[in-house]
Short mmCIF file of C-alpha atoms in Angstrom, two decimals:
data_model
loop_
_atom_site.label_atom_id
_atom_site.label_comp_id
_atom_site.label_asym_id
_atom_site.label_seq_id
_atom_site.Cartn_x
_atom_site.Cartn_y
_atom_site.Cartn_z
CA UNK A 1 0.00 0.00 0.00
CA UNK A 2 1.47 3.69 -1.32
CA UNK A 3 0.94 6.52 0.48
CA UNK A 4 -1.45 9.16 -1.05
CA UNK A 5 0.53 12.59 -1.96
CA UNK A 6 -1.14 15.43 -0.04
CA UNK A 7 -1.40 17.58 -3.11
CA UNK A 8 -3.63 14.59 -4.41
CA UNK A 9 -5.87 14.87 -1.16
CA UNK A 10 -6.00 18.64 -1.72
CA UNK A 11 -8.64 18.46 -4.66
CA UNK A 12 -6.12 21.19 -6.17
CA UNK A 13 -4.74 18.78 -8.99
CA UNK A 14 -6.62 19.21 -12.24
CA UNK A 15 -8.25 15.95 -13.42
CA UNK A 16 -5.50 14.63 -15.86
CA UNK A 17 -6.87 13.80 -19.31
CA UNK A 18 -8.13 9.86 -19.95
CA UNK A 19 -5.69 10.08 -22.72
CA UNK A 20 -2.76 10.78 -21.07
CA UNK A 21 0.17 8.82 -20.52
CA UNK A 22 0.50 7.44 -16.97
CA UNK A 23 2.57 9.46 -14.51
CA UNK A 24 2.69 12.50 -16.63
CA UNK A 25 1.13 16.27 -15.03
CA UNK A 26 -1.37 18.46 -16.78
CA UNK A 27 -0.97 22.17 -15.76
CA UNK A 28 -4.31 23.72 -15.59
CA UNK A 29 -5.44 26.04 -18.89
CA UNK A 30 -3.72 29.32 -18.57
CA UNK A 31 -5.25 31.06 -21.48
CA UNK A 32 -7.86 33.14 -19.67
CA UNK A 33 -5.54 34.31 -17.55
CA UNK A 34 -2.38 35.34 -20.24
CA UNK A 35 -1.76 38.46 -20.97
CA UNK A 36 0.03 40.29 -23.91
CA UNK A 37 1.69 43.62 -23.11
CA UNK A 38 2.12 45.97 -26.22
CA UNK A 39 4.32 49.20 -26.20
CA UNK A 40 3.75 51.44 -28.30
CA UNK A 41 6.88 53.19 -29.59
CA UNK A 42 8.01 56.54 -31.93
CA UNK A 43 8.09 54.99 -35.40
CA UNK A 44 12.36 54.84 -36.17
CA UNK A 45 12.49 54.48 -39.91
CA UNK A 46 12.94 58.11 -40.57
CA UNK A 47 16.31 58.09 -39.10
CA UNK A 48 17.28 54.57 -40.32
CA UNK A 49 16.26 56.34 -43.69
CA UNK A 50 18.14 59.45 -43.13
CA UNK A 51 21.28 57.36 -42.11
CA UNK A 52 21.25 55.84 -45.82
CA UNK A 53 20.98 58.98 -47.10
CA UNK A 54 24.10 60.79 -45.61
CA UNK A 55 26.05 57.53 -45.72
CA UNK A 56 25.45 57.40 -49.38
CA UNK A 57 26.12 60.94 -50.44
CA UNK A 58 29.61 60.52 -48.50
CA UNK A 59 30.41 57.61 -50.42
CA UNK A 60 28.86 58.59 -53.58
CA UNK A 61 30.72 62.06 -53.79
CA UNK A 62 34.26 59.87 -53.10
CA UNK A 63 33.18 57.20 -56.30
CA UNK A 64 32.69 60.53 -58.52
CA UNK A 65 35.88 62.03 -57.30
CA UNK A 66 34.41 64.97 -55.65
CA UNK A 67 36.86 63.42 -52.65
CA UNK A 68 40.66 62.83 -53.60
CA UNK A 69 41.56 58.86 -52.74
CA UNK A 70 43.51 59.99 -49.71
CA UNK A 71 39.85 60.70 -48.27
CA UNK A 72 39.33 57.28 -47.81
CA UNK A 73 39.62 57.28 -44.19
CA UNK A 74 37.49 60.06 -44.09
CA UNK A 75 34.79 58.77 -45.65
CA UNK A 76 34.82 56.02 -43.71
CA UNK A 77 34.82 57.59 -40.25
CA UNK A 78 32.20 59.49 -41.60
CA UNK A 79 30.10 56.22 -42.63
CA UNK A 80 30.82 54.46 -38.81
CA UNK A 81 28.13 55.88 -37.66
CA UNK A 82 25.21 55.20 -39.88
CA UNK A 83 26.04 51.49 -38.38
CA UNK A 84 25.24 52.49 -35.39
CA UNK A 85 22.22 54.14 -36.20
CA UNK A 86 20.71 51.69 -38.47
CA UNK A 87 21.41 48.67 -36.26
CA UNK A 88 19.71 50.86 -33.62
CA UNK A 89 16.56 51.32 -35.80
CA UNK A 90 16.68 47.53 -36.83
CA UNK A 91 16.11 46.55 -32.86
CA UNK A 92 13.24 48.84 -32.33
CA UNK A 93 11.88 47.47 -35.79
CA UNK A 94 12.07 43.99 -34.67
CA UNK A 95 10.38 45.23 -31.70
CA UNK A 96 7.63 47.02 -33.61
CA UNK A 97 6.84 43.56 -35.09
CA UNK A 98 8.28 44.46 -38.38
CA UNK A 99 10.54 41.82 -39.82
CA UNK A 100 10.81 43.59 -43.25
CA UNK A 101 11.99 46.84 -42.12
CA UNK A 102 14.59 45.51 -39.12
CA UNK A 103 16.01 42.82 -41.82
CA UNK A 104 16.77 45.32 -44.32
CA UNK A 105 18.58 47.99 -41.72
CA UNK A 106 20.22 45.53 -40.14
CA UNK A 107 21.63 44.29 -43.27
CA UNK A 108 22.24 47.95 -44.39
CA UNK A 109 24.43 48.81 -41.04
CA UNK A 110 26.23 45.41 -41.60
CA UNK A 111 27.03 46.66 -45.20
CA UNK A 112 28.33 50.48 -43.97
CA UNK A 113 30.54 48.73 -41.18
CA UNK A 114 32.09 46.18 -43.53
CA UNK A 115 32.63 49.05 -45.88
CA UNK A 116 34.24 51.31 -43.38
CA UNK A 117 36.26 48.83 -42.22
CA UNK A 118 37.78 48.08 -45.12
CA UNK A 119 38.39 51.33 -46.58
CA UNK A 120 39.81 52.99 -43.16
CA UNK A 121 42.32 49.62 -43.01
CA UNK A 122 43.34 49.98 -46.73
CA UNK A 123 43.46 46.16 -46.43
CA UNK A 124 44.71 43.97 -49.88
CA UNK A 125 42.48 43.41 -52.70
CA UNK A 126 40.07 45.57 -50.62
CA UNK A 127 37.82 47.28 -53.71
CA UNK A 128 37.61 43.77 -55.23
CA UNK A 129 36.55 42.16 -51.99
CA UNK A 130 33.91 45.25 -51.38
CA UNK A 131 32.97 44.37 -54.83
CA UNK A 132 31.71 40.50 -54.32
CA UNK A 133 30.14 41.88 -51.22
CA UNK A 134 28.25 44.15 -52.88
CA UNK A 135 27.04 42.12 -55.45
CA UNK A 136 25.87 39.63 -52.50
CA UNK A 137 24.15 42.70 -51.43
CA UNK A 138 22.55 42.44 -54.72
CA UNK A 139 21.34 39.45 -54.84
CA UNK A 140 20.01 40.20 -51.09
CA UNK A 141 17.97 43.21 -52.70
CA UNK A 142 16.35 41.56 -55.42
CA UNK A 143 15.06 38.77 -52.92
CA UNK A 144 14.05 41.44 -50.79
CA UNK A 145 12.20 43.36 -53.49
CA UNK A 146 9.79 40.81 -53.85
CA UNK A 147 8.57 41.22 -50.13
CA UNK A 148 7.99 44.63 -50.04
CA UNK A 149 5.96 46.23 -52.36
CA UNK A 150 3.01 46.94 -50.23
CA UNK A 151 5.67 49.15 -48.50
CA UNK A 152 6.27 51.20 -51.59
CA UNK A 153 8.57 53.50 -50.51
CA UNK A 154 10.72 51.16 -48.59
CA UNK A 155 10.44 48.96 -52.20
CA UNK A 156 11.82 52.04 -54.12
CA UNK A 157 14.70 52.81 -51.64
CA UNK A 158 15.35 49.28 -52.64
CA UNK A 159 14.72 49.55 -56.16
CA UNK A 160 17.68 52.18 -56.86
CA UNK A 161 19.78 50.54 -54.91
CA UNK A 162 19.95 47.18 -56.69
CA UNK A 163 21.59 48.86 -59.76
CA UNK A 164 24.12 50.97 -57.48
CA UNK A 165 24.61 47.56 -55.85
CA UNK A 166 25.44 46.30 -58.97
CA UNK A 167 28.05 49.25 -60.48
CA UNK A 168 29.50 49.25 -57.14
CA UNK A 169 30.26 45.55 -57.67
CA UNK A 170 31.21 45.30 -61.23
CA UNK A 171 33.72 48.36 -60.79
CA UNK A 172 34.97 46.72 -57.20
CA UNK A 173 35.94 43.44 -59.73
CA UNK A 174 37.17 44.96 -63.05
CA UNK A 175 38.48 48.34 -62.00
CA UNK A 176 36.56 50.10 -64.61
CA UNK A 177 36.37 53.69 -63.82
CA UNK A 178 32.84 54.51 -65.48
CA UNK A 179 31.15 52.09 -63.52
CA UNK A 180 33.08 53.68 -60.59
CA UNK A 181 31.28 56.92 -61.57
CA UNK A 182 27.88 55.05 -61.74
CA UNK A 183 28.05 53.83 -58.93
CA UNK A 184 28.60 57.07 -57.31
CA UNK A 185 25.95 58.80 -59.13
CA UNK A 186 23.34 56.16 -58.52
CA UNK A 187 24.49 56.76 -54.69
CA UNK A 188 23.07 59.87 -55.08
CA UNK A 189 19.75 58.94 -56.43
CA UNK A 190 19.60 56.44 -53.44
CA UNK A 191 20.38 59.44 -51.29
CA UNK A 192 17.44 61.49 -52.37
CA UNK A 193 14.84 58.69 -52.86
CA UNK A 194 15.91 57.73 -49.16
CA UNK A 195 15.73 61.33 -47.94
CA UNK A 196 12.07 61.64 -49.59
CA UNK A 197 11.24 58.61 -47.67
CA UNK A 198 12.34 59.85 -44.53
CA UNK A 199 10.81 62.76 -44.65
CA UNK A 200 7.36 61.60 -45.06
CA UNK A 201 7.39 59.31 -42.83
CA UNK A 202 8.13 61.68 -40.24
CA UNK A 203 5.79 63.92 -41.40
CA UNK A 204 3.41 61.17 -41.69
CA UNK A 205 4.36 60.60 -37.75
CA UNK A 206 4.20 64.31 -37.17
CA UNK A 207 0.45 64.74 -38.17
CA UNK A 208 -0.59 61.87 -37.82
CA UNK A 209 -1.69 61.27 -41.35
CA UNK A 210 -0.35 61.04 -44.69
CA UNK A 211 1.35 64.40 -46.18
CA UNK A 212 3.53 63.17 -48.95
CA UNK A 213 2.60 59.81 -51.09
CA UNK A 214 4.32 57.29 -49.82
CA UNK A 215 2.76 54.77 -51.43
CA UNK A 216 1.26 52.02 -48.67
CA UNK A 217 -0.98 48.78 -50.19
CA UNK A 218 -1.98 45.52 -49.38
CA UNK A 219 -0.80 44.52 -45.34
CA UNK A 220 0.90 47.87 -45.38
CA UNK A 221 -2.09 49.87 -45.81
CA UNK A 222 -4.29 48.24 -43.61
CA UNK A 223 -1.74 48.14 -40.88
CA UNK A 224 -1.90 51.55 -40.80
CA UNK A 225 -5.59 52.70 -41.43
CA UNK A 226 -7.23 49.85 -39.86
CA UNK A 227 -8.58 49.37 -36.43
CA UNK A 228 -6.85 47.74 -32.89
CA UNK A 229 -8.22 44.15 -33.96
CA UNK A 230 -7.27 44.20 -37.17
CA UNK A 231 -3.38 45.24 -35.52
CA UNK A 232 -3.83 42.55 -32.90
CA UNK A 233 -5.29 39.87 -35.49
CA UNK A 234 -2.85 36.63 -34.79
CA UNK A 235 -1.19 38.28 -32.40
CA UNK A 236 -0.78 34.60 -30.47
CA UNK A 237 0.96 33.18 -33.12
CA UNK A 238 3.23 36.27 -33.41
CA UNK A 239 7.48 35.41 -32.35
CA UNK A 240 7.93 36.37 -29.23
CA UNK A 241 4.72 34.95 -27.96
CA UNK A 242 4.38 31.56 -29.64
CA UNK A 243 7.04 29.04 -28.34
CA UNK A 244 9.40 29.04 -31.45
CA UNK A 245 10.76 31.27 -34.16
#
C-alpha cells in the first residue's frame, strides 16, 4: 500500500486527461488568464532612412571624385556611424513587429561597417573584396524586393539601390572607372529617394496622417488605417509569444 501525496488529497490537482500517458502532469489552462503587453513606440524608420541617405552621399561624392583617394579614411569615419544608427533602428523594428523593415537595416548597417572597415584599413584586394560583397548585397535586394511592395517606398529605396549595388560591384571586380562613376551617381539617387522617404514618414508621424505619397498597399495599408483588432489579429501566433521562431 502507497501513500497518497497530499497535493492529491487537496482536490487542487486538475483531473489529468483519460488520454494521457501514466505518470505525466497536466498544468491547468492558462489562457484566460495570459496576458500580452504591447508598447507602443516613436516609429524609427525616418532616421534609419536618413542614415542611408548621408552615408550614401559621402560615399557617392568619393566614387565621382568629388573626394581625392587619400579621403578614404574620411569617408569612412564618416560612414561608422550610420552602423550604429541603423542597427539601432533595426532593434526597435524587430520590436515594432516588423521583420521587413529591421532585416533590411540591419543588413544595411552590416554593409556600412564592412565598408568602413575596409576602406579605413586599406586592407589587400580591398575594392575587389567590397565588390563581391556588394554584389551579395545584390542578390540580397532583389530577394528582398519581392517582399515589399506593399511598403512602396521602402520597395523604391530598394529599387535604386539594386543597380548601385550592382556598379559598385562590377567596378569593385574589373576596376573600370565609369562604372566607378555610376556607382557614385546612382548613390546619389539612393540618397534622395531615401531622404524623400524619410521625410514623409516623419511627417506622416508628425500629423498623424499622410502628407507626402508614400505609397502604402496591401498589409501595409491596412496596418496603418485599420482598427486595434485588425493590428492585434494573430497576435498569439506572433514570435515572441508563440514558443518558437
Amino acid at each position: 500500500m502507497t501513500a497518497a501525496s497530499p497535493a492529491a488529497d487537496s482536490g487542487d490537482t486538475p483531473a489529468a486527461s483519460p488520454d494521457a500517458p501514466p505518470g505525466r502532469r497536466f498544468e491547468p489552462d492558462l489562457r484566460s488568464m495570459t496576458r500580452i503587453n504591447l508598447r507602443p513606440i516613436a516609429s524609427p524608420m525616418p532616421l534609419g532612412f536618413f542614415a542611408v541617405a548621408i552615408a550614401s552621399v559621402m560615399t557617392g561624392c568619393l566614387q565621382l571624385g568629388i573626394f581625392d583617394e587619400t579621403a578614404r579614411s574620411a569617408v569612412a569615419f564618416t560612414v561608422l556611424p550610420a552602423f550604429v544608427l541603423q542597427l539601432l533602428v533595426s532593434i526597435l523594428a524587430f520590436g515594432a513587429r516588423d521583420v521587413i523593415a529591421a532585416t533590411l537595416m540591419a543588413v544595411f548597417a552590416g554593409s556600412w561597417l564592412a565598408y568602413a572597415l575596409v576602406m579605413f584599413s586599406g586592407a589587400a584586394d580591398g575594392l575587389e573584396v567590397l565588390g563581391v560583397f556588394n554584389l551579395a548585397l545584390l542578390c540580397f535586394g532583389a530577394l528582398m524586393t519581392a517582399v515589399t511592395r506593399p511598403k512602396r517606398a521602402l520597395w523604391f529605396v530598394l529599387a535604386v539601390s539594386l543597380p548601385r549595388w550592382a556598379a559598385t560591384g562590377l567596378a569593385g571586380l574589373t576596376g573600370a572607372e565609369w562604372l566607378t562613376l555610376t556607382a557614385g551617381a546612382l548613390g546619389l539617387v539612393v540618397a534622395l529617394v531615401a531622404m524623400y522617404t524619410a521625410f514623409a514618414l516623419m511627417l506622416e508621424d508628425m500629423r498623424s496622417e499622410q502628407v507626402l505619397p508614400i505609397g502604402r498597399s496591401g498589409p501595409a495599408h491596412i496596418a496603418v488605417e485599420g482598427d486595434l483588432g485588425v493590428q492585434l489579429r494573430n497576435l498569439e501566433r506572433q514570435a515572441g509569444v508563440r514558443r518558437t521562431l
